[in-house]
PDB file of C-alpha atoms in Angstrom:
ATOM      1  CA  ILE A   1     -15.835  -2.656  28.078  1.00 73.00           C
ATOM      2  CA  ALA A   2     -12.421  -0.769  28.449  1.00 81.00           C
ATOM      3  CA  GLY A   3     -13.271   2.226  27.502  1.00 85.00           C
ATOM      4  CA  ILE A   4     -15.939   4.260  25.337  1.00 88.00           C
ATOM      5  CA  THR A   5     -13.289   5.221  23.003  1.00 92.00           C
ATOM      6  CA  ASP A   6     -10.030   4.268  21.830  1.00 93.00           C
ATOM      7  CA  ASP A   7      -8.666   6.994  23.375  1.00 94.00           C
ATOM      8  CA  GLU A   8      -9.842   5.197  27.126  1.00 93.00           C
ATOM      9  CA  MET A   9      -9.200   2.122  26.287  1.00 94.00           C
ATOM     10  CA  LEU A  10      -6.117   2.480  25.089  1.00 95.00           C
ATOM     11  CA  VAL A  11      -4.887   3.712  28.844  1.00 94.00           C
ATOM     12  CA  ASN A  12      -6.631   0.217  30.209  1.00 94.00           C
ATOM     13  CA  VAL A  13      -4.719  -1.546  28.275  1.00 94.00           C
ATOM     14  CA  GLN A  14      -2.024  -0.475  29.431  1.00 95.00           C
ATOM     15  CA  LYS A  15      -2.582  -0.369  33.189  1.00 94.00           C
ATOM     16  CA  LEU A  16      -3.935  -4.570  32.409  1.00 93.00           C
ATOM     17  CA  ASN A  17      -0.411  -4.524  30.969  1.00 92.00           C
ATOM     18  CA  ASN A  18       1.155  -3.080  34.196  1.00 93.00           C
ATOM     19  CA  LYS A  19       0.011  -5.376  35.609  1.00 92.00           C
ATOM     20  CA  GLY A  20       0.965  -8.288  34.089  1.00 89.00           C
ATOM     21  CA  TYR A  21      -2.142  -8.965  31.347  1.00 89.00           C
ATOM     22  CA  ASP A  22      -1.562  -9.626  27.818  1.00 86.00           C
ATOM     23  CA  VAL A  23      -4.843  -7.813  26.261  1.00 92.00           C
ATOM     24  CA  ALA A  24      -6.966  -8.824  22.568  1.00 91.00           C
ATOM     25  CA  ILE A  25      -9.045  -5.744  22.249  1.00 93.00           C
ATOM     26  CA  ASP A  26     -12.718  -5.833  20.110  1.00 92.00           C
ATOM     27  CA  ILE A  27     -14.440  -3.405  18.893  1.00 91.00           C
ATOM     28  CA  LEU A  28     -18.832  -3.643  19.964  1.00 87.00           C
ATOM     29  CA  GLY A  29     -20.301  -4.192  17.157  1.00 85.00           C
ATOM     30  CA  GLU A  30     -20.993  -6.526  14.168  1.00 84.00           C
ATOM     31  CA  HIS A  31     -23.202  -6.621  11.140  1.00 86.00           C
ATOM     32  CA  VAL A  32     -23.158  -3.469   9.373  1.00 91.00           C
ATOM     33  CA  ASN A  33     -25.676  -2.543   6.673  1.00 92.00           C
ATOM     34  CA  THR A  34     -23.351  -0.380   4.408  1.00 94.00           C
ATOM     35  CA  GLU A  35     -19.564  -0.654   2.825  1.00 93.00           C
ATOM     36  CA  LYS A  36     -18.860   2.850   4.508  1.00 93.00           C
ATOM     37  CA  GLU A  37     -19.045   1.527   8.019  1.00 94.00           C
ATOM     38  CA  ALA A  38     -17.488  -1.325   6.635  1.00 94.00           C
ATOM     39  CA  THR A  39     -14.708   1.055   5.969  1.00 94.00           C
ATOM     40  CA  GLU A  40     -14.434   3.039   9.043  1.00 94.00           C
ATOM     41  CA  ILE A  41     -14.319  -0.148  11.210  1.00 94.00           C
ATOM     42  CA  THR A  42     -11.376  -1.784   9.031  1.00 95.00           C
ATOM     43  CA  GLU A  43      -9.444   1.981   9.461  1.00 94.00           C
ATOM     44  CA  ARG A  44     -10.302   2.318  13.061  1.00 94.00           C
ATOM     45  CA  TYR A  45      -8.732  -1.366  13.274  1.00 95.00           C
ATOM     46  CA  ALA A  46      -6.025  -0.973  11.003  1.00 94.00           C
ATOM     47  CA  ASN A  47      -5.105   2.846  12.801  1.00 94.00           C
ATOM     48  CA  LEU A  48      -4.753   0.315  16.063  1.00 96.00           C
ATOM     49  CA  TYR A  49      -2.323  -1.543  14.955  1.00 94.00           C
ATOM     50  CA  ASP A  50      -0.094   1.510  15.012  1.00 93.00           C
ATOM     51  CA  ARG A  51      -1.036   2.819  18.277  1.00 95.00           C
ATOM     52  CA  ILE A  52      -0.155  -0.530  19.598  1.00 95.00           C
ATOM     53  CA  THR A  53       3.407  -0.266  18.620  1.00 93.00           C
ATOM     54  CA  SER A  54       3.743   3.604  19.169  1.00 93.00           C
ATOM     55  CA  GLN A  55       2.863   3.429  22.344  1.00 94.00           C
ATOM     56  CA  ASP A  56       4.497  -0.091  23.020  1.00 92.00           C
ATOM     57  CA  LEU A  57       1.732  -2.598  24.414  1.00 94.00           C
ATOM     58  CA  ASN A  58       1.461  -5.962  24.634  1.00 92.00           C
ATOM     59  CA  ALA A  59      -1.657  -6.351  22.926  1.00 92.00           C
ATOM     60  CA  ASN A  60      -3.818  -7.825  19.370  1.00 92.00           C
ATOM     61  CA  LEU A  61      -6.912  -7.491  17.966  1.00 94.00           C
ATOM     62  CA  SER A  62      -9.960  -9.761  17.769  1.00 92.00           C
ATOM     63  CA  ILE A  63     -12.656  -8.616  14.785  1.00 93.00           C
ATOM     64  CA  LYS A  64     -15.652 -10.548  13.499  1.00 92.00           C
ATOM     65  CA  LEU A  65     -15.814 -10.287   9.817  1.00 93.00           C
ATOM     66  CA  SER A  66     -19.760  -9.134   9.763  1.00 93.00           C
ATOM     67  CA  HIS A  67     -18.089  -6.249  11.118  1.00 94.00           C
ATOM     68  CA  ILE A  68     -15.955  -5.325   8.110  1.00 94.00           C
ATOM     69  CA  GLY A  69     -18.850  -6.293   5.810  1.00 92.00           C
ATOM     70  CA  GLN A  70     -19.273 -10.013   6.077  1.00 92.00           C
ATOM     71  CA  ASP A  71     -22.604  -9.644   4.935  1.00 91.00           C
ATOM     72  CA  LEU A  72     -22.054  -7.134   2.018  1.00 93.00           C
ATOM     73  CA  GLY A  73     -20.111  -9.341  -0.049  1.00 92.00           C
ATOM     74  CA  TYR A  74     -17.043 -11.359  -0.458  1.00 91.00           C
ATOM     75  CA  ASP A  75     -14.859  -9.288  -2.097  1.00 91.00           C
ATOM     76  CA  ILE A  76     -15.952  -6.245   0.466  1.00 93.00           C
ATOM     77  CA  VAL A  77     -14.824  -8.442   3.247  1.00 93.00           C
ATOM     78  CA  LYS A  78     -12.088 -10.166   1.646  1.00 92.00           C
ATOM     79  CA  LYS A  79     -10.440  -6.858   0.779  1.00 92.00           C
ATOM     80  CA  ASN A  80     -11.503  -5.129   4.565  1.00 93.00           C
ATOM     81  CA  LEU A  81      -9.098  -8.432   6.286  1.00 93.00           C
ATOM     82  CA  LEU A  82      -6.311  -8.201   3.518  1.00 89.00           C
ATOM     83  CA  ILE A  83      -5.802  -4.741   5.089  1.00 91.00           C
ATOM     84  CA  LEU A  84      -6.301  -5.582   8.615  1.00 93.00           C
ATOM     85  CA  VAL A  85      -3.816  -8.867   7.697  1.00 89.00           C
ATOM     86  CA  GLY A  86      -1.160  -5.643   6.027  1.00 86.00           C
ATOM     87  CA  ALA A  87      -1.569  -3.742   9.405  1.00 88.00           C
ATOM     88  CA  ALA A  88      -1.061  -6.890  11.566  1.00 88.00           C
ATOM     89  CA  LYS A  89       2.250  -8.024   9.496  1.00 82.00           C
ATOM     90  CA  LYS A  90       3.540  -4.268   9.408  1.00 83.00           C
ATOM     91  CA  ASN A  91       3.130  -4.425  13.067  1.00 84.00           C
ATOM     92  CA  SER A  92       4.459  -7.642  14.086  1.00 81.00           C
ATOM     93  CA  ASN A  93       1.334  -8.201  15.939  1.00 87.00           C
ATOM     94  CA  PHE A  94      -1.482 -10.877  16.135  1.00 85.00           C
ATOM     95  CA  LEU A  95      -4.697 -11.313  13.995  1.00 90.00           C
ATOM     96  CA  ARG A  96      -7.448 -12.682  15.473  1.00 89.00           C
ATOM     97  CA  LEU A  97     -11.106 -14.127  13.387  1.00 89.00           C
ATOM     98  CA  ASP A  98     -13.911 -14.580  16.014  1.00 87.00           C
ATOM     99  CA  MET A  99     -15.863 -17.287  14.202  1.00 83.00           C
ATOM    100  CA  GLU A 100     -19.292 -16.503  13.928  1.00 80.00           C
ATOM    101  CA  ASN A 101     -22.659 -18.898  13.727  1.00 78.00           C
ATOM    102  CA  ILE A 102     -23.378 -21.085  11.179  1.00 75.00           C
ATOM    103  CA  PRO A 103     -24.323 -18.961   8.040  1.00 80.00           C
ATOM    104  CA  TYR A 104     -20.569 -17.664   8.314  1.00 82.00           C
ATOM    105  CA  THR A 105     -18.799 -20.825   9.234  1.00 85.00           C
ATOM    106  CA  SER A 106     -17.732 -22.021   5.570  1.00 87.00           C
ATOM    107  CA  GLU A 107     -16.721 -18.490   4.126  1.00 89.00           C
ATOM    108  CA  THR A 108     -14.860 -17.738   7.179  1.00 88.00           C
ATOM    109  CA  ILE A 109     -12.812 -20.645   7.337  1.00 88.00           C
ATOM    110  CA  LYS A 110     -11.932 -20.091   3.055  1.00 89.00           C
ATOM    111  CA  LEU A 111     -11.443 -16.860   4.072  1.00 88.00           C
ATOM    112  CA  TYR A 112      -8.749 -17.158   6.282  1.00 86.00           C
ATOM    113  CA  LYS A 113      -7.245 -19.741   4.285  1.00 82.00           C
ATOM    114  CA  GLU A 114      -7.046 -17.691   0.949  1.00 82.00           C
ATOM    115  CA  VAL A 115      -5.536 -14.867   3.139  1.00 81.00           C
ATOM    116  CA  PHE A 116      -3.044 -17.208   4.907  1.00 69.00           C
ATOM    117  CA  LYS A 117      -1.940 -18.295   1.502  1.00 67.00           C
ATOM    118  CA  ASP A 118      -1.064 -14.310   0.393  1.00 58.00           C
ATOM    119  CA  TYR A 119       0.674 -13.475   3.479  1.00 58.00           C
ATOM    120  CA  ASN A 120       2.473 -16.502   4.319  1.00 59.00           C
ATOM    121  CA  LYS A 121       5.295 -16.412   1.741  1.00 65.00           C
ATOM    122  CA  ILE A 122       8.844 -16.068   2.346  1.00 68.00           C
ATOM    123  CA  PHE A 123      10.469 -13.852  -0.304  1.00 78.00           C
ATOM    124  CA  SER A 124      13.707 -15.148  -0.010  1.00 84.00           C
ATOM    125  CA  ASN A 125      14.956 -12.703  -3.159  1.00 89.00           C
ATOM    126  CA  PRO A 126      14.319  -9.036  -3.509  1.00 90.00           C
ATOM    127  CA  THR A 127      12.604  -9.972  -6.981  1.00 93.00           C
ATOM    128  CA  ASP A 128       9.345 -12.365  -5.659  1.00 89.00           C
ATOM    129  CA  THR A 129       7.507  -9.981  -4.542  1.00 88.00           C
ATOM    130  CA  THR A 130       6.859  -8.442  -8.108  1.00 92.00           C
ATOM    131  CA  GLU A 131       4.141 -11.931  -8.297  1.00 88.00           C
ATOM    132  CA  PHE A 132       1.550  -9.710  -6.817  1.00 87.00           C
ATOM    133  CA  TRP A 133       1.898  -6.503  -8.635  1.00 92.00           C
ATOM    134  CA  LEU A 134      -1.295  -6.821 -10.608  1.00 92.00           C
ATOM    135  CA  GLU A 135      -2.814  -9.387  -7.864  1.00 84.00           C
ATOM    136  CA  GLU A 136      -2.815  -6.564  -5.869  1.00 84.00           C
ATOM    137  CA  GLN A 137      -3.553  -3.757  -7.843  1.00 89.00           C
ATOM    138  CA  LYS A 138      -6.779  -5.453  -8.652  1.00 87.00           C
ATOM    139  CA  LYS A 139      -7.456  -5.853  -5.055  1.00 79.00           C
ATOM    140  CA  ILE A 140      -7.074  -1.577  -4.591  1.00 82.00           C
ATOM    141  CA  ASN A 141      -9.178  -1.319  -7.754  1.00 85.00           C
ATOM    142  CA  SER A 142     -12.417  -3.648  -6.618  1.00 80.00           C
ATOM    143  CA  ASP A 143     -14.001  -0.801  -5.878  1.00 78.00           C
ATOM    144  CA  ASN A 144     -13.951   1.265  -8.886  1.00 83.00           C
ATOM    145  CA  LYS A 145     -12.715   4.413  -7.111  1.00 84.00           C
ATOM    146  CA  ILE A 146     -10.226   6.318  -8.942  1.00 86.00           C
ATOM    147  CA  LYS A 147      -7.443   6.931  -6.827  1.00 87.00           C
ATOM    148  CA  LEU A 148      -4.094   8.631  -7.084  1.00 89.00           C
ATOM    149  CA  PHE A 149      -0.348   6.819  -6.167  1.00 90.00           C
ATOM    150  CA  LYS A 150       3.038   7.968  -6.186  1.00 91.00           C
ATOM    151  CA  THR A 151       5.686   5.602  -7.994  1.00 94.00           C
ATOM    152  CA  HIS A 152       9.090   5.275  -7.952  1.00 94.00           C
ATOM    153  CA  ASN A 153       9.100   2.289 -10.217  1.00 96.00           C
ATOM    154  CA  ALA A 154       9.863   1.926 -13.811  1.00 97.00           C
ATOM    155  CA  LEU A 155       7.237   1.147 -15.800  1.00 97.00           C
ATOM    156  CA  CYS A 156       8.731  -2.419 -16.576  1.00 96.00           C
ATOM    157  CA  LYS A 157       8.505  -6.474 -16.481  1.00 95.00           C
ATOM    158  CA  ILE A 158      10.607  -8.693 -13.557  1.00 95.00           C
ATOM    159  CA  ASN A 159      10.274 -12.198 -13.895  1.00 92.00           C
ATOM    160  CA  GLY A 160       7.596 -11.605 -15.995  1.00 93.00           C
ATOM    161  CA  ASN A 161       5.504  -9.788 -13.915  1.00 95.00           C
ATOM    162  CA  SER A 162       4.625  -6.571 -15.403  1.00 96.00           C
ATOM    163  CA  PHE A 163       4.503  -3.607 -12.788  1.00 97.00           C
ATOM    164  CA  THR A 164       1.146  -2.577 -13.852  1.00 97.00           C
ATOM    165  CA  ASP A 165      -1.230  -2.615 -16.767  1.00 96.00           C
ATOM    166  CA  SER A 166      -3.959  -0.793 -18.641  1.00 95.00           C
ATOM    167  CA  ASN A 167      -6.712  -2.980 -16.148  1.00 94.00           C
ATOM    168  CA  ASN A 168      -5.254  -1.331 -13.431  1.00 94.00           C
ATOM    169  CA  THR A 169      -4.320   2.136 -14.611  1.00 96.00           C
ATOM    170  CA  LEU A 170      -6.237   4.419 -16.266  1.00 95.00           C
ATOM    171  CA  GLY A 171      -3.383   7.424 -16.658  1.00 96.00           C
ATOM    172  CA  ALA A 172      -0.111   8.209 -15.374  1.00 97.00           C
ATOM    173  CA  ILE A 173       2.227  11.398 -14.807  1.00 97.00           C
ATOM    174  CA  TYR A 174       5.484  11.146 -15.311  1.00 97.00           C
ATOM    175  CA  VAL A 175       7.750  14.409 -13.516  1.00 96.00           C
ATOM    176  CA  VAL A 176      10.643  13.840 -15.217  1.00 95.00           C
ATOM    177  CA  ARG A 177      13.722  16.708 -13.609  1.00 94.00           C
ATOM    178  CA  ASP A 178      16.990  18.141 -15.666  1.00 94.00           C
ATOM    179  CA  PRO A 179      19.458  15.222 -14.574  1.00 93.00           C
ATOM    180  CA  ARG A 180      21.843  17.700 -13.151  1.00 93.00           C
ATOM    181  CA  ASN A 181      19.615  18.411 -10.447  1.00 93.00           C
ATOM    182  CA  VAL A 182      18.532  14.892 -10.229  1.00 94.00           C
ATOM    183  CA  ILE A 183      22.537  13.797  -9.043  1.00 95.00           C
ATOM    184  CA  THR A 184      22.725  16.875  -6.749  1.00 95.00           C
ATOM    185  CA  SER A 185      19.417  15.560  -5.097  1.00 93.00           C
ATOM    186  CA  LEU A 186      20.592  12.071  -4.458  1.00 93.00           C
ATOM    187  CA  ALA A 187      24.142  13.203  -2.929  1.00 94.00           C
ATOM    188  CA  ASN A 188      22.159  15.184  -0.918  1.00 91.00           C
ATOM    189  CA  HIS A 189      18.928  12.183   0.597  1.00 88.00           C
ATOM    190  CA  TYR A 190      21.689   9.393   0.251  1.00 88.00           C
ATOM    191  CA  GLU A 191      24.852  11.370   2.096  1.00 92.00           C
ATOM    192  CA  ILE A 192      27.402  10.130  -0.768  1.00 94.00           C
ATOM    193  CA  ASN A 193      29.416  12.054  -3.367  1.00 95.00           C
ATOM    194  CA  LEU A 194      28.544  13.409  -6.481  1.00 96.00           C
ATOM    195  CA  ASP A 195      30.670  10.294  -8.138  1.00 96.00           C
ATOM    196  CA  GLN A 196      28.682   7.959  -6.251  1.00 95.00           C
ATOM    197  CA  ALA A 197      25.270  10.088  -7.110  1.00 95.00           C
ATOM    198  CA  PHE A 198      26.009   9.479 -10.953  1.00 96.00           C
ATOM    199  CA  GLU A 199      26.986   5.532 -10.243  1.00 95.00           C
ATOM    200  CA  PHE A 200      23.610   5.063  -8.733  1.00 95.00           C
ATOM    201  CA  MET A 201      22.071   6.938 -11.849  1.00 95.00           C
ATOM    202  CA  VAL A 202      23.685   5.115 -15.132  1.00 95.00           C
ATOM    203  CA  THR A 203      23.563   1.570 -12.966  1.00 94.00           C
ATOM    204  CA  GLU A 204      21.770  -0.954 -15.494  1.00 92.00           C
ATOM    205  CA  GLN A 205      19.992  -3.119 -13.027  1.00 90.00           C
ATOM    206  CA  LYS A 206      19.234  -0.103  -9.833  1.00 94.00           C
ATOM    207  CA  ALA A 207      16.162  -1.473  -7.234  1.00 94.00           C
ATOM    208  CA  ILE A 208      15.099   0.033  -3.712  1.00 91.00           C
ATOM    209  CA  ILE A 209      15.280  -3.386  -1.544  1.00 91.00           C
ATOM    210  CA  GLN A 210      14.019  -3.659   1.733  1.00 85.00           C
ATOM    211  CA  LYS A 211      14.008  -6.767   4.015  1.00 82.00           C
ATOM    212  CA  LYS A 212      12.436  -7.744   7.152  1.00 75.00           C
ATOM    213  CA  GLU A 213      13.951 -11.050   8.958  1.00 74.00           C
ATOM    214  CA  ASP A 214      14.466 -13.585   6.401  1.00 76.00           C
ATOM    215  CA  SER A 215      11.859 -12.082   4.010  1.00 79.00           C
ATOM    216  CA  TYR A 216      12.174  -9.144   1.281  1.00 83.00           C
ATOM    217  CA  VAL A 217       9.004  -7.211   1.748  1.00 77.00           C
ATOM    218  CA  GLY A 218      10.088  -4.069  -0.587  1.00 84.00           C
ATOM    219  CA  PHE A 219      11.004  -3.823  -4.153  1.00 91.00           C
ATOM    220  CA  VAL A 220      11.293  -1.384  -6.265  1.00 94.00           C
ATOM    221  CA  ALA A 221      12.709  -1.605  -9.549  1.00 95.00           C
ATOM    222  CA  LEU A 222      14.593   1.749 -10.547  1.00 95.00           C
ATOM    223  CA  PHE A 223      16.803   0.434 -13.428  1.00 95.00           C
ATOM    224  CA  SER A 224      19.207   3.617 -14.769  1.00 96.00           C
ATOM    225  CA  TRP A 225      17.919   7.307 -15.052  1.00 95.00           C
ATOM    226  CA  ILE A 226      17.585   6.765 -18.652  1.00 95.00           C
ATOM    227  CA  PHE A 227      15.751   3.557 -19.206  1.00 96.00           C
ATOM    228  CA  HIS A 228      13.385   5.014 -16.128  1.00 96.00           C
ATOM    229  CA  GLN A 229      12.493   8.462 -18.243  1.00 96.00           C
ATOM    230  CA  THR A 230      12.073   5.829 -21.716  1.00 96.00           C
ATOM    231  CA  SER A 231       9.630   3.763 -19.886  1.00 97.00           C
ATOM    232  CA  TRP A 232       7.397   6.007 -19.222  1.00 97.00           C
ATOM    233  CA  VAL A 233       7.702   8.633 -21.238  1.00 96.00           C
ATOM    234  CA  ASN A 234       7.310   6.276 -24.472  1.00 96.00           C
ATOM    235  CA  ASN A 235       4.883   4.630 -22.813  1.00 94.00           C
ATOM    236  CA  LYS A 236       1.577   2.621 -25.248  1.00 94.00           C
ATOM    237  CA  LEU A 237      -0.104   0.904 -22.382  1.00 95.00           C
ATOM    238  CA  PHE A 238      -2.496   4.017 -21.249  1.00 96.00           C
ATOM    239  CA  PRO A 239      -2.326   7.682 -21.153  1.00 96.00           C
ATOM    240  CA  THR A 240       0.861   9.311 -19.758  1.00 97.00           C
ATOM    241  CA  LEU A 241       0.961  12.968 -19.617  1.00 97.00           C
ATOM    242  CA  VAL A 242       5.174  14.597 -19.186  1.00 97.00           C
ATOM    243  CA  ILE A 243       5.660  17.106 -17.250  1.00 96.00           C
ATOM    244  CA  ARG A 244       9.086  19.111 -16.057  1.00 96.00           C
ATOM    245  CA  TYR A 245       9.945  19.643 -12.514  1.00 95.00           C
ATOM    246  CA  GLU A 246      11.172  22.881 -13.230  1.00 95.00           C
ATOM    247  CA  ASP A 247       7.704  23.888 -14.756  1.00 96.00           C
ATOM    248  CA  LEU A 248       6.511  22.990 -11.400  1.00 94.00           C
ATOM    249  CA  GLN A 249       8.263  25.744 -10.258  1.00 93.00           C
ATOM    250  CA  HIS A 250       8.376  28.213 -12.248  1.00 95.00           C
ATOM    251  CA  GLU A 251       5.247  28.381 -13.894  1.00 96.00           C
ATOM    252  CA  THR A 252       3.518  26.803 -11.260  1.00 96.00           C
ATOM    253  CA  PHE A 253      -0.576  27.369 -11.945  1.00 97.00           C
ATOM    254  CA  LEU A 254      -0.042  26.300 -15.740  1.00 96.00           C
ATOM    255  CA  THR A 255       1.282  23.415 -15.006  1.00 96.00           C
ATOM    256  CA  LEU A 256      -1.107  22.196 -12.489  1.00 95.00           C
ATOM    257  CA  LYS A 257      -4.012  23.295 -15.209  1.00 96.00           C
ATOM    258  CA  LYS A 258      -2.235  20.344 -17.185  1.00 95.00           C
ATOM    259  CA  VAL A 259      -2.404  17.860 -14.608  1.00 95.00           C
ATOM    260  CA  THR A 260      -6.300  18.872 -13.364  1.00 94.00           C
ATOM    261  CA  ASN A 261      -7.169  18.881 -16.656  1.00 95.00           C
ATOM    262  CA  PHE A 262      -5.772  15.207 -17.175  1.00 95.00           C
ATOM    263  CA  ILE A 263      -7.135  13.878 -14.489  1.00 92.00           C
ATOM    264  CA  ASP A 264     -10.904  15.444 -15.297  1.00 91.00           C
ATOM    265  CA  ASN A 265     -10.494  13.694 -18.407  1.00 88.00           C
ATOM    266  CA  PHE A 266     -10.554  10.073 -16.714  1.00 85.00           C
ATOM    267  CA  ASP A 267     -13.002  11.254 -14.171  1.00 71.00           C
ATOM    268  CA  ASN A 268     -15.724  12.586 -16.663  1.00 60.00           C
ATOM    269  CA  SER A 269     -15.128   9.232 -18.545  1.00 54.00           C
ATOM    270  CA  LYS A 270     -16.596   7.209 -16.098  1.00 50.00           C
TER     271      LYS A 270
END
């Protein structure tokens, strides 16, 4: 046992690294009884990946699937496993599945194959990730809890793939800003001149793209400022509250009251 706490354990991992050893980390425990416990263990493991990276440690993680909810249902354990695979991928690290006894063997292999299928794909084109837009949202919404997300994406379709739909989104709050101020904001953020910022706003097929090694791992479809605004303001898929950025500045209380009332409508309809 390397330590009682994560802090103590990581100190000892560093000591082992200094002696030339690579380390596999496993939080002791298995067979949790509640989804809350499974979520807490999953979050703890995911946080360890970030700490391993930030502290430049030679270490990876080994988990028991029963520790992240295998006894509680297939959807729960798969959701948590996908979180950890995503954390491992983000940190260019490794995740080891500890094979448990006979009742879990077949399901463990099935989970491994499904998760491998989802995350082994090389996205050779910037728009390839759009294939997973709705699929990933279904995973996020599998617990049927209301969540708030911020996005810069236009409400659009790319290669026939919808950014979202009414099955995954209850409603949207769209913040619109005076385009003259958007230009200056873009110029400051990207350190470009005003003409370049204006071109950024009117380009019809504008997108923010992230590439890691040979794979495109991030794609945000912006389009032009006019298209972006129209896509959300004229949305008929689900209720959309449109508020002005300037009202948030000058009529903060009243504007935020509109926002909270809008959200309460969904919370009360559950």
